[in-house]
Short mmCIF file of C-alpha atoms in Angstrom, two decimals:
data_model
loop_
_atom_site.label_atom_id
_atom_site.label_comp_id
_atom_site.label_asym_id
_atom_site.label_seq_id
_atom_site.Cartn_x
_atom_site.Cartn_y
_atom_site.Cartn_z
CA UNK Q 1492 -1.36 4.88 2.81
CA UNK Q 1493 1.20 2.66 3.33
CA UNK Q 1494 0.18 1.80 7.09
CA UNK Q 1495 -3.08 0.90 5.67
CA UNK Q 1496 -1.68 -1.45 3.04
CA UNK Q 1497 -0.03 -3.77 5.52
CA UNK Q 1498 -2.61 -5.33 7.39
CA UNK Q 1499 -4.56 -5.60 4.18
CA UNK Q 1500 -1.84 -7.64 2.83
CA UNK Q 1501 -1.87 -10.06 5.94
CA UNK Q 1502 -5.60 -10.05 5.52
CA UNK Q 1503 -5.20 -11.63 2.19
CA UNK Q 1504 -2.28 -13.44 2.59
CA UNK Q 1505 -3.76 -15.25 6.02
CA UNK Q 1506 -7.27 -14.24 6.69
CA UNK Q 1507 -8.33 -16.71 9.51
CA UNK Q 1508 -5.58 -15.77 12.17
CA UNK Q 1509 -4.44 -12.59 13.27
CA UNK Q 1510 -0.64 -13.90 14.12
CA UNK Q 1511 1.39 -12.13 11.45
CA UNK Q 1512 0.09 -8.87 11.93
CA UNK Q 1513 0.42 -9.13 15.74
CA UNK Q 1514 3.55 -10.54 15.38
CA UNK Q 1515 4.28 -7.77 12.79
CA UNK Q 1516 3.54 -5.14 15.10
CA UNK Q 1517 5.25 -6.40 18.18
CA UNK Q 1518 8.54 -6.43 16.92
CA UNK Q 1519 8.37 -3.16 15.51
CA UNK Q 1520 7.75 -1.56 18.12
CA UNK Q 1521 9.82 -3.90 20.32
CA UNK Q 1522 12.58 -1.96 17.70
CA UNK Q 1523 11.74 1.38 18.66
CA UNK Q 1524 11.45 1.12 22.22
CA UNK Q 1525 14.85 -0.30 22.37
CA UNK Q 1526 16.38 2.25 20.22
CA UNK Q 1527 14.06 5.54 20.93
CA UNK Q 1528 16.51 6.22 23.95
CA UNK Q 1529 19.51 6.48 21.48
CA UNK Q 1530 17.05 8.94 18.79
CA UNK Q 1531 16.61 10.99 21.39
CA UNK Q 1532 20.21 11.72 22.48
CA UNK Q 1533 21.09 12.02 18.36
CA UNK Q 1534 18.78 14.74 18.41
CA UNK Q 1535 19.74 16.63 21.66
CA UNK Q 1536 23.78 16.31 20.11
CA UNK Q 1537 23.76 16.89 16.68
CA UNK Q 1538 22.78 19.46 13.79
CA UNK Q 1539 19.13 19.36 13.64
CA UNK Q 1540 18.59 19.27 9.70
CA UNK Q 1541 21.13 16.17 9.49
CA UNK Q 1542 19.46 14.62 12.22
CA UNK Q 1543 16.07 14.73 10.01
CA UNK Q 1544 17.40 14.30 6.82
CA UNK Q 1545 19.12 10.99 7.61
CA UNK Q 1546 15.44 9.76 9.06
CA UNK Q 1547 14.03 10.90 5.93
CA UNK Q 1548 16.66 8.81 4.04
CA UNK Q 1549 16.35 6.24 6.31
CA UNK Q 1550 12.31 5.88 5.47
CA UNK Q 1551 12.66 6.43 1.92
CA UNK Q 1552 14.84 3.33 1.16
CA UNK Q 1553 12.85 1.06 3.57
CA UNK Q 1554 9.57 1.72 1.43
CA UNK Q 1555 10.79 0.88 -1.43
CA UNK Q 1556 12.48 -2.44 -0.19
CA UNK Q 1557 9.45 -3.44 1.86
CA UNK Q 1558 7.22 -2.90 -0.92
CA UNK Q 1559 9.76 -5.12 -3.08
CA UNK Q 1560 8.78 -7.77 -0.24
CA UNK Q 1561 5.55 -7.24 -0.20
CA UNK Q 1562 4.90 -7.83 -3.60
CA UNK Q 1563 6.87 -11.42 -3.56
CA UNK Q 1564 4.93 -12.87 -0.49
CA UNK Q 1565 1.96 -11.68 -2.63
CA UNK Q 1566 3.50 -14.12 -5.93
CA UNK Q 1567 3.10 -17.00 -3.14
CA UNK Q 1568 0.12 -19.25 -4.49
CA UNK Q 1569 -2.45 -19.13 -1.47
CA UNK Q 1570 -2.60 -23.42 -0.79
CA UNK Q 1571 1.40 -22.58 0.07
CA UNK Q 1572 0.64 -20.70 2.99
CA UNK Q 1573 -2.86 -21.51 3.61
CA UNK Q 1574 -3.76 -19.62 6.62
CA UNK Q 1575 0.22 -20.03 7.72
CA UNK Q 1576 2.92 -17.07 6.64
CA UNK Q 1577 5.54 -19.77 8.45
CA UNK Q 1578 3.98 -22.71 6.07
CA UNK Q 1579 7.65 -22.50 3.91
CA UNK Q 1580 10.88 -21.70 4.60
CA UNK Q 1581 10.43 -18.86 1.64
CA UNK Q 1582 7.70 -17.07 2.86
CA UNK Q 1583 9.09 -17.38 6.49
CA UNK Q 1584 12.42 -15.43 5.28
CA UNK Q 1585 10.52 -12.84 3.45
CA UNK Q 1586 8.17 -11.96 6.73
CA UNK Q 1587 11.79 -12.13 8.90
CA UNK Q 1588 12.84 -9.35 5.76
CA UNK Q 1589 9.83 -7.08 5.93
CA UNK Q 1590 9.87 -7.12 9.93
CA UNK Q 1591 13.44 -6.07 9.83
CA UNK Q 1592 12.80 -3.35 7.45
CA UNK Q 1593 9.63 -2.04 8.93
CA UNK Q 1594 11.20 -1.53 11.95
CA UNK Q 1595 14.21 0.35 10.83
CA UNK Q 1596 11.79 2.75 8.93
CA UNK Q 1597 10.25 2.97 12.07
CA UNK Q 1598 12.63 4.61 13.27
CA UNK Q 1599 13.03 6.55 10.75
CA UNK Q 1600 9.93 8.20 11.40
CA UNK Q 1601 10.67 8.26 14.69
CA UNK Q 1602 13.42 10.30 14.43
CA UNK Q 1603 11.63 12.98 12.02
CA UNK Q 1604 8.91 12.91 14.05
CA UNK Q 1605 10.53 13.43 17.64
CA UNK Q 1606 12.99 15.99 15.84
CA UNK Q 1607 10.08 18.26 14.02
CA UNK Q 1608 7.42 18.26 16.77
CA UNK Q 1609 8.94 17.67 19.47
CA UNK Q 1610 12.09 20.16 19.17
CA UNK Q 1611 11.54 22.32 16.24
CA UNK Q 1612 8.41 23.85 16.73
CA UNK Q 1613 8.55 24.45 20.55
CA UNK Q 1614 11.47 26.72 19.11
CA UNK Q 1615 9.44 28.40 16.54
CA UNK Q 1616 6.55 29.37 18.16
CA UNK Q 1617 5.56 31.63 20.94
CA UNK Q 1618 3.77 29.26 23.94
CA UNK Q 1619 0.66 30.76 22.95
CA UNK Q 1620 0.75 29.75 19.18
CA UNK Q 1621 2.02 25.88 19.87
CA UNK Q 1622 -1.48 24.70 20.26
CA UNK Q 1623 -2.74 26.16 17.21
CA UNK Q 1624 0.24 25.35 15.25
CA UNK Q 1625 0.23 21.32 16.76
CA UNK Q 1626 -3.35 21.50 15.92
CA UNK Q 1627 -2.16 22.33 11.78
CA UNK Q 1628 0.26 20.08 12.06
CA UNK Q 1629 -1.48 17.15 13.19
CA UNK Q 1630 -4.39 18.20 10.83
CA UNK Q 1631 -1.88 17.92 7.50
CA UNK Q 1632 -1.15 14.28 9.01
CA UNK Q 1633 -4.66 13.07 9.83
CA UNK Q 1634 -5.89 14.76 5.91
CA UNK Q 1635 -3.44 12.30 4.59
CA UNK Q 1636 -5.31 9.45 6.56
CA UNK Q 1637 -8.78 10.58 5.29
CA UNK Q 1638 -7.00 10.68 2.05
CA UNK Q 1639 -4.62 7.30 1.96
CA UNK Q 1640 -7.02 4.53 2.24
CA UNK Q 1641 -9.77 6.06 -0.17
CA UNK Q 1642 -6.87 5.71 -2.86
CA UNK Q 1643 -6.19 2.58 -1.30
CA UNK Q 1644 -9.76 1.27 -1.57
CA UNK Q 1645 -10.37 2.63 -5.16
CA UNK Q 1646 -7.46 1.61 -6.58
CA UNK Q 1647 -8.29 -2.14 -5.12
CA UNK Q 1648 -11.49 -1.69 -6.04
CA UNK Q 1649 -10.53 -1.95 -10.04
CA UNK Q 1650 -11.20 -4.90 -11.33
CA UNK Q 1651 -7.63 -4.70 -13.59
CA UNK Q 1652 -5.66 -3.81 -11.06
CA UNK Q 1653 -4.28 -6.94 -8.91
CA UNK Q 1654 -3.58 -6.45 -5.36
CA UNK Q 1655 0.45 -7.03 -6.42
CA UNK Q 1656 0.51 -4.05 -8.64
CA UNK Q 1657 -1.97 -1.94 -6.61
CA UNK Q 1658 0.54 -2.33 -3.59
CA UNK Q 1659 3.79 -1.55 -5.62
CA UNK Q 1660 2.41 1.54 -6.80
CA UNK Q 1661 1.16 2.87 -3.06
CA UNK Q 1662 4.83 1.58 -2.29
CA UNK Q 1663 6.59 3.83 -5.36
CA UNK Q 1664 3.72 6.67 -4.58
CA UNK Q 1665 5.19 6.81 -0.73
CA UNK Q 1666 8.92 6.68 -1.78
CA UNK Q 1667 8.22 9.56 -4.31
CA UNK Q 1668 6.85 11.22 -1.51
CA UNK Q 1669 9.72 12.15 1.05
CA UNK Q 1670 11.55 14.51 -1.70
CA UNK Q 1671 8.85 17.00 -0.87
CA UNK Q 1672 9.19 16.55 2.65
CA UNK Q 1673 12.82 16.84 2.44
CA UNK Q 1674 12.64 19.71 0.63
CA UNK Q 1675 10.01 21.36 2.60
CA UNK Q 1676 12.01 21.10 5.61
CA UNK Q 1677 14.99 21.86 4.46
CA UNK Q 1678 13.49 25.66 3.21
CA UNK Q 1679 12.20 25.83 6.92
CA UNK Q 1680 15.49 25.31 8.23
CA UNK Q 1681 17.22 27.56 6.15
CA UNK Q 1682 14.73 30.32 6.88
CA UNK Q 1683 15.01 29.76 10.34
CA UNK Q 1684 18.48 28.79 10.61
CA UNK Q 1685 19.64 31.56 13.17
CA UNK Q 1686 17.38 30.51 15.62
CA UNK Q 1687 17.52 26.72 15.15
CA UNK Q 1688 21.61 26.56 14.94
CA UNK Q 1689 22.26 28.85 17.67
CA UNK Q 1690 19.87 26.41 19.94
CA UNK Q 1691 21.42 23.53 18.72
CA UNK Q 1692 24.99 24.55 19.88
CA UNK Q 1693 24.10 25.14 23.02
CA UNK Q 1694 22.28 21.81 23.51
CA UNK Q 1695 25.72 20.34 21.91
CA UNK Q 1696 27.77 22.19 24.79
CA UNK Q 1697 25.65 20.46 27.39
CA UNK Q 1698 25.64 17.27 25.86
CA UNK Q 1699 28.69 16.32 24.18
CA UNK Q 1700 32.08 14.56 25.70
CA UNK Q 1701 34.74 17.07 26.47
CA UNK Q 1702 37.71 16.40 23.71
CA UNK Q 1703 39.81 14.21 26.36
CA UNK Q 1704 37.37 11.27 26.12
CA UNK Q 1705 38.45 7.67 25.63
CA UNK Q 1706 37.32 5.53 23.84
CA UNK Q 1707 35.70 3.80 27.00
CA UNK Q 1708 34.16 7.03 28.07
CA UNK Q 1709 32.54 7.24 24.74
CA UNK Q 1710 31.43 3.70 24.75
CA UNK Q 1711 30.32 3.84 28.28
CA UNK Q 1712 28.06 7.48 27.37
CA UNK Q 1713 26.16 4.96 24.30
CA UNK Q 1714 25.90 1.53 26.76
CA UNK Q 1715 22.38 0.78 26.37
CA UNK Q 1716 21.81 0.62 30.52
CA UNK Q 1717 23.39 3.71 30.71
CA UNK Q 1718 21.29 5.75 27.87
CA UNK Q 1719 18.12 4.46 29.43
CA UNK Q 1720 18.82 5.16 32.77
CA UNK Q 1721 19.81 8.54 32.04
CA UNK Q 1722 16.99 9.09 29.82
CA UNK Q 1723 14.57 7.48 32.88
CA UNK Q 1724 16.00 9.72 34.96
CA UNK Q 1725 15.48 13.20 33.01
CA UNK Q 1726 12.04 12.12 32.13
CA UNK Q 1727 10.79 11.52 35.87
CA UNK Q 1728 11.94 14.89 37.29
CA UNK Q 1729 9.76 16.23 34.53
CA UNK Q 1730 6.48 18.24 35.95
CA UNK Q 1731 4.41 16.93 32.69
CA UNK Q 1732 5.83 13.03 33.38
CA UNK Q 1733 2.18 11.30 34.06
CA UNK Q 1734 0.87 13.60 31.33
CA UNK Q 1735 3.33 11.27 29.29
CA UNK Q 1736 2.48 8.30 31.14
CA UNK Q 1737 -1.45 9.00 30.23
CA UNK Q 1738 -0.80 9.18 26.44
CA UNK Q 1739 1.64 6.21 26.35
CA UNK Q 1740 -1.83 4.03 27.93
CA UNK Q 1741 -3.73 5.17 25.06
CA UNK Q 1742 -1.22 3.32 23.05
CA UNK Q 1743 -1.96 0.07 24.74
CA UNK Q 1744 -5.04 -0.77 22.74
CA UNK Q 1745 -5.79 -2.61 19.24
CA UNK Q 1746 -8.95 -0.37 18.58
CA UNK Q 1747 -7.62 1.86 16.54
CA UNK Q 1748 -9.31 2.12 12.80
CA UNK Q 1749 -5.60 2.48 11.08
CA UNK Q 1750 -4.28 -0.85 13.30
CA UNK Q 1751 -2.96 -3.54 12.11
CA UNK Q 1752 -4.51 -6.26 14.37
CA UNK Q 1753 -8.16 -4.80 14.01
CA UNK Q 1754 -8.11 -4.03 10.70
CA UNK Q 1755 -7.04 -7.82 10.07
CA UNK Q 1756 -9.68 -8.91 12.19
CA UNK Q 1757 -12.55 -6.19 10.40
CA UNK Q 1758 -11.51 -8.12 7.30
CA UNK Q 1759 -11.03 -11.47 8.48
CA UNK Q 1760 -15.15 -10.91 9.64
CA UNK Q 1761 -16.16 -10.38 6.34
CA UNK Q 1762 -15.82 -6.07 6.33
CA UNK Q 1763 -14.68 -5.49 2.44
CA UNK Q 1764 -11.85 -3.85 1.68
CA UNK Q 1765 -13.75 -0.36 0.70
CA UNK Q 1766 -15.70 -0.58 3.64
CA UNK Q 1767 -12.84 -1.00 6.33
CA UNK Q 1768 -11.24 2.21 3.92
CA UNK Q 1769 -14.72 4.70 4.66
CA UNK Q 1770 -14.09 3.36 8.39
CA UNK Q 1771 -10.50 4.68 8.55
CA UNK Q 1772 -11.13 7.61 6.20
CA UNK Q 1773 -14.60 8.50 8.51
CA UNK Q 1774 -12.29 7.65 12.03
CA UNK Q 1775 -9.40 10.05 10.46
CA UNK Q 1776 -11.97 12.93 9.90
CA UNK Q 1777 -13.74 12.86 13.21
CA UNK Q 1778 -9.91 13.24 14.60
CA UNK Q 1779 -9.40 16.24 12.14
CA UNK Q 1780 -12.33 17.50 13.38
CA UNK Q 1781 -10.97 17.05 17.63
CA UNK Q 1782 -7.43 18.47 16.43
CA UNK Q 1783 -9.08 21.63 14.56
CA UNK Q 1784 -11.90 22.40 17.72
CA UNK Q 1785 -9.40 21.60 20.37
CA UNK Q 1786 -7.09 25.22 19.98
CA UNK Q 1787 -10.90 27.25 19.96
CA UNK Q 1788 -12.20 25.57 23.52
CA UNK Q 1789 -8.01 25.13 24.78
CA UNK Q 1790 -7.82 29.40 24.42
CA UNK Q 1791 -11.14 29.57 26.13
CA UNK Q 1792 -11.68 27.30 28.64
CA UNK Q 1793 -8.30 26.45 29.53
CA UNK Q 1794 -5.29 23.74 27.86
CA UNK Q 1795 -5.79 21.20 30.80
CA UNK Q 1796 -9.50 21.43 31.31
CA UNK Q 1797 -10.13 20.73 27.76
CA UNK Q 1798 -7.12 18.08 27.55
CA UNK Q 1799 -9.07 16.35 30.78
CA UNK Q 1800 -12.38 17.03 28.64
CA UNK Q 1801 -11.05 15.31 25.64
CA UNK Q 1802 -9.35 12.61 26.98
CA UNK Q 1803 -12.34 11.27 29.05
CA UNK Q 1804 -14.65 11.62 26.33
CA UNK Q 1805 -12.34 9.10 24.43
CA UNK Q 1806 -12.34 6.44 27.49
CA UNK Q 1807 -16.27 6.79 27.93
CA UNK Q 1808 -17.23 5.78 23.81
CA UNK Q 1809 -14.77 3.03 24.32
CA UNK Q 1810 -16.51 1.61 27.04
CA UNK Q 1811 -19.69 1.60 24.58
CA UNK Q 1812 -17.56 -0.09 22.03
CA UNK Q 1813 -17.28 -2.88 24.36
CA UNK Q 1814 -20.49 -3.27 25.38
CA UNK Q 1815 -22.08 -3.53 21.96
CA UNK Q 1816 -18.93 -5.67 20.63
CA UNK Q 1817 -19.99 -8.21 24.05
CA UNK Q 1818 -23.17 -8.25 22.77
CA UNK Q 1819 -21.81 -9.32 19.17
CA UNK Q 1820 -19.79 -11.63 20.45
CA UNK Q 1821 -22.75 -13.19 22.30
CA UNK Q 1822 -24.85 -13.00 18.86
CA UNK Q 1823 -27.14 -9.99 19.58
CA UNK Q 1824 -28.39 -8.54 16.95
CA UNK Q 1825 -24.71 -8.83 15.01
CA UNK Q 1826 -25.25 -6.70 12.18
CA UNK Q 1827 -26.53 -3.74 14.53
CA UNK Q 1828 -23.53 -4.53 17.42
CA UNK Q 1829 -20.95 -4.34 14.39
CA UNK Q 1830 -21.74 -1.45 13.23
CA UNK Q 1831 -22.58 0.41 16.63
CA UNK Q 1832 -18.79 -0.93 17.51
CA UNK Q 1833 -17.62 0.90 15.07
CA UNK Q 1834 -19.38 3.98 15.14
CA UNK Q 1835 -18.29 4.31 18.32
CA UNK Q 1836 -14.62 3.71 17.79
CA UNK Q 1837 -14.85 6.27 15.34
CA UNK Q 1838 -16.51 8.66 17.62
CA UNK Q 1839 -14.07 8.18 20.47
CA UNK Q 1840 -11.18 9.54 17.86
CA UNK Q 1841 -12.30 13.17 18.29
CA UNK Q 1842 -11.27 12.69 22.22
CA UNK Q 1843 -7.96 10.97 21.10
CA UNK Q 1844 -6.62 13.46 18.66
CA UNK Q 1845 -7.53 16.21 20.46
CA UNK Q 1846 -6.35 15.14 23.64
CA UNK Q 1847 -3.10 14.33 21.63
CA UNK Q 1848 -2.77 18.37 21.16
CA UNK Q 1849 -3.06 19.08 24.40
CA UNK Q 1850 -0.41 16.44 25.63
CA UNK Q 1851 1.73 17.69 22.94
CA UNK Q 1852 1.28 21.18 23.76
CA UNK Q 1853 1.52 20.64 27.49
CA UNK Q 1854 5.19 18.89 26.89
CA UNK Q 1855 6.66 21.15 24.55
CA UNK Q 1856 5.65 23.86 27.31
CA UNK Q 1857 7.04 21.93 30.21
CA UNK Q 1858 9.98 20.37 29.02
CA UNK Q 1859 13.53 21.88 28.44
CA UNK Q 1860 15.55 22.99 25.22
CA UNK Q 1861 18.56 20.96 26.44
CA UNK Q 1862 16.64 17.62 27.03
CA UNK Q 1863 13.91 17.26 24.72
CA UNK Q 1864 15.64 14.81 22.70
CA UNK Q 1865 16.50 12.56 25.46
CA UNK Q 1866 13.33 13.14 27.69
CA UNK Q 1867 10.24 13.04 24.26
CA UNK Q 1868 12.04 9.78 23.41
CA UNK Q 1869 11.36 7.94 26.90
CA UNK Q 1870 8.04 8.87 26.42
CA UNK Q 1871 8.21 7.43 22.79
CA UNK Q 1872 9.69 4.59 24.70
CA UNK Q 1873 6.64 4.08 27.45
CA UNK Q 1874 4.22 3.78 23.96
CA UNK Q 1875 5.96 1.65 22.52
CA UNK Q 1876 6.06 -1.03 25.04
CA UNK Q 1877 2.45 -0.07 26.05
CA UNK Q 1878 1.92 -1.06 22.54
CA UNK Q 1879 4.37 -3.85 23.16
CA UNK Q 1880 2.62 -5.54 25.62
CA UNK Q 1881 -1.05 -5.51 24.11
CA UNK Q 1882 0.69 -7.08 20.79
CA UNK Q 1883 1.76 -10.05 22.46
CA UNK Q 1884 -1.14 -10.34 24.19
CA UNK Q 1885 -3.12 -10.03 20.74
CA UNK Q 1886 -0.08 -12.91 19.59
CA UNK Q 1887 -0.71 -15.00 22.24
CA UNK Q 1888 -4.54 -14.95 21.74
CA UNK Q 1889 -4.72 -14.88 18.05
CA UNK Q 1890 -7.51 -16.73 17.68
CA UNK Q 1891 -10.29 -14.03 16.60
CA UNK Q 1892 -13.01 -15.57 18.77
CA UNK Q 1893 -11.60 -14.51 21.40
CA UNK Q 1894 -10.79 -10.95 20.37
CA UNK Q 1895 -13.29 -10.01 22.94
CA UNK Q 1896 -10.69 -10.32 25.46
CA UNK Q 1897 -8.20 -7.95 23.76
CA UNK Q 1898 -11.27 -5.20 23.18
CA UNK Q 1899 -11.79 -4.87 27.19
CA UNK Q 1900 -7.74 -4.72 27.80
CA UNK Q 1901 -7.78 -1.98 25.32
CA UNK Q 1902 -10.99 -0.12 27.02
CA UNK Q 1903 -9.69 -1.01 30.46
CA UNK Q 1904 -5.97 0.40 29.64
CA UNK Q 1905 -7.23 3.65 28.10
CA UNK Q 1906 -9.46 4.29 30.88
CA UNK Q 1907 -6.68 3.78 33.29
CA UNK Q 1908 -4.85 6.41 31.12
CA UNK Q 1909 -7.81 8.59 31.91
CA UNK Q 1910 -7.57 8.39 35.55
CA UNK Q 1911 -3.75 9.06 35.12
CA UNK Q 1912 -4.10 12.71 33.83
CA UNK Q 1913 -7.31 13.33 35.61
CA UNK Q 1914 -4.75 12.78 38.92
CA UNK Q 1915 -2.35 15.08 37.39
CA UNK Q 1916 -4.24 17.13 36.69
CA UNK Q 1917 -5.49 17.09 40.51
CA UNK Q 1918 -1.98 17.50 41.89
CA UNK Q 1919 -1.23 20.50 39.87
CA UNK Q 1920 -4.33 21.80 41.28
CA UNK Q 1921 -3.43 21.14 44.87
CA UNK Q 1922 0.32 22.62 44.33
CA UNK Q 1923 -0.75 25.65 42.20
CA UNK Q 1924 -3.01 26.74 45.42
CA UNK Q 1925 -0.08 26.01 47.64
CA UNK Q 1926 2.21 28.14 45.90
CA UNK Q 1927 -0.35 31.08 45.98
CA UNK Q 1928 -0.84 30.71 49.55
CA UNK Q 1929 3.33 30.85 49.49
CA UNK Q 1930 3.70 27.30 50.48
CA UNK Q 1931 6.34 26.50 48.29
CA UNK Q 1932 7.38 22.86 47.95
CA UNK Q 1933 7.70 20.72 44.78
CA UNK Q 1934 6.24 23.24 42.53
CA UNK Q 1935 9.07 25.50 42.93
CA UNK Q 1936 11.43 22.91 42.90
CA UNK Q 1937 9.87 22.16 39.22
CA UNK Q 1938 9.94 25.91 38.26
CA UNK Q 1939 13.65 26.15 39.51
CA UNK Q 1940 14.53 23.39 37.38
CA UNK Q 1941 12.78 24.25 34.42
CA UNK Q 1942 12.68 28.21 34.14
CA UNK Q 1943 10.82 30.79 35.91
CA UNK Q 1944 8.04 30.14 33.01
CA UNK Q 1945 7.40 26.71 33.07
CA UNK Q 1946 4.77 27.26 35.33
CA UNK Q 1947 2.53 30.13 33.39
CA UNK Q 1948 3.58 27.39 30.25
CA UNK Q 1949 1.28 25.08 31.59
CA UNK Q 1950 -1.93 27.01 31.66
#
């Protein structure tokens, strides 16, 4: 709920220019990519449960001090920022606040998400159960998003209820709702606790300094060149690396139903609040729907042909999203083009979630115990500044008649993302028939490096 809450509060606050939730989203994930590197190596070197308890913690204060924010650039009387969040130095310090403490939540959830899928579960789970269990997982998250903005909507939607106290109470309803998490996990953990500590300490003997270390070694092992390259360098001797490099181009788009910048721009048209929630609810249950089919057709017709499958029928409904939103923007038949546009955004979110089981699947297979941390978090890295760069595009070009130029970047960067796996996909083709014909070459260099099952893993 509360993702959905922020761009509706830039829609009221400045309606006719999509600026502060560009800007909004730029720097945070400008924030994460810079400090995803360092997540990652906190999770390969230290006890797992304090690793996600302090991003728990971490997200549960920020809520409750960004809704505190939110609520006080709400008291601003509109003709004081008319259309402009920088209009006065007191609504410029408040959006400086909120962007500071949005991104250190999101890291927070960065850090509980990289740490639960990413590491947890791949040590859980048998490779043949990781697809059906990614598929749950993803299905609790993407229920919530079905669930989130029709509260959101409804409880806007009262006629007593003010968008300042509607917003505080999503804000206190969030907060309230990481004790479960917490506590959730924390049962997991301590169920599991043999499995998950004796992992842990051997991914501390391989990663921590040897007792003799200076103070210089240590800072030198956290310089910010130094993490990155490192983590660069784990990440591209990776077999699954372009399957990585695939997702993180599906990030560089602002057609998502949940986004910030579109969902400003939705709203800034004229879409009404409870309208723009049924198109995220609708969008969130068509990806339900990808994430719960995917593990049936994955166990049948194979994890990469259906990953290729899904992932292509994503690119091809975005490309029909751009022709009908051309033909809005060139004033053909509007009301039709709108709602075509977003039919078919919708539609192309069964492709995206499912796809996004199969790359997770394919990464928790392919990737080792000792680097997960360090190599999930460069790929957490490569989204966000896919992300990055369409945000300052969207920044740059915030006027929202020309939105039509950020739509085709968006279609044109997923598409490429599509070509991306469809070539990996090729190339682990290619090598698997070499290495049955006893060619050997990179694949076994891959295997080697891995384990002697990362291969079988990835089919």
């Amino acid at each position: 709920m509360w993702e959905f809450v922020v761009p509706i509060t830039f829609a009221v606050l400045t309606p006719h220019s999509l600026l502060p939730p560009s800007v909004y989203g730029l720097c945070t994930q400008i924030t994460t990519a810079a400090f995803s590197s360092y997540l990652g190596k906190l999770i390969d070197k230290h006890d797992r449960i304090k690793v996600v308890s302090s991003g728990i913690v971490v997200q549960a204060i920020c809520i409750a001090i960004a809704s505190i924010f939110l609520w006080l650039l709400l008291e601003i009387p509109n003709h004081e920022i008319d259309d402009n969040i920088f209009a006065s130095v007191y609504s410029s310090l408040l959006f400086i606040g909120l962007l500071i403490i949005a991104s250190i939540e999101l890291l927070g959830t960065t850090i509980v998400d990289l740490s639960v899928e990413r590491d947890w579960v791949p040590e859980l789970f048998d490779d043949e159960e990781l697809a059906l269990m990614n598929s749950r997982m993803r299905g609790i998250d993407l229920s919530t998003e079905i669930l989130g903005p029709l509260i959101v909507g409804g409880l806007l939607s009262i006629p007593q209820v003010t968008p300042e106290i509607g917003f505080l109470s999503i804000g206190a309803f969030n907060f309230a709702s990481f004790f479960p998490q917490f506590f959730l996990l924390l049962v997991v953990f301590k169920k599991h606790s043999f499995a998950l500590e004796k992992n842990q300490s051997s991914a501390k003997s391989q990663t921590s300094p040897s007792t003799t270390s200076t103070t210089a070694t240590v800072m030198q092992e956290w310089n910010p060149v130094v993490v990155l390259k490192e983590t660069s360098s784990l990440f591209i001797k990776q077999p699954v690396a372009l399957v990585a490099v695939s997702w993180s181009m599906l990030w560089m788009t602002l057609l998502s139903p949940h986004g910030v910048v579109l969902t400003s721009y939705l709203k800034g048209q004229g879409v009404e609040d409870w309208e723009l929630s049924v198109f995220r609810s609708i969008s969130a249950g068509v990806g339900l729907l990808g994430t719960l089919c995917f593990p049936y057709f994955s166990s049948r017709f194979g994890l990469k042909a259906v990953s290729q499958f899904c992932i292509t029928e994503e690119g091809v409904f975005l490309i029909f999203a751009g022709v009908c939103f051309t033909l809005l923007h060139l004033n053909i038949a509007n009301t039709i083009m709108m709602q075509l546009f977003m039919v078919f955004l919708v539609i192309s979110r069964f492709g995206l979630h499912a796809f996004g089981i199969g790359e997770l699947t394919l990464l928790q297979q392919g990737i080792p115990e000792d680097v997960r941390g360090r190599v999930n978090s460069f790929e957490t890295v490569l989204c966000n500044l896919a992300t990055c760069i369409i945000y300052t595009a969207s920044a740059i070009v915030s006027d929202p008649n020309q939105f039509i130029w950020m739509v085709w970047a968006s279609v044109i960067s997923v598409n490429i993302g599509v070509l991306v796996f469809a070539y990996w996909n090729y190339q682990w083709e290619m090598k698997d028939e070499e290495h049955v014909h006893g060619l050997g070459g990179e694949l076994d260099d891959h295997i080697n490096y891995h384990s002697k099952t990362t291969k079988a893993k990835l089919y």
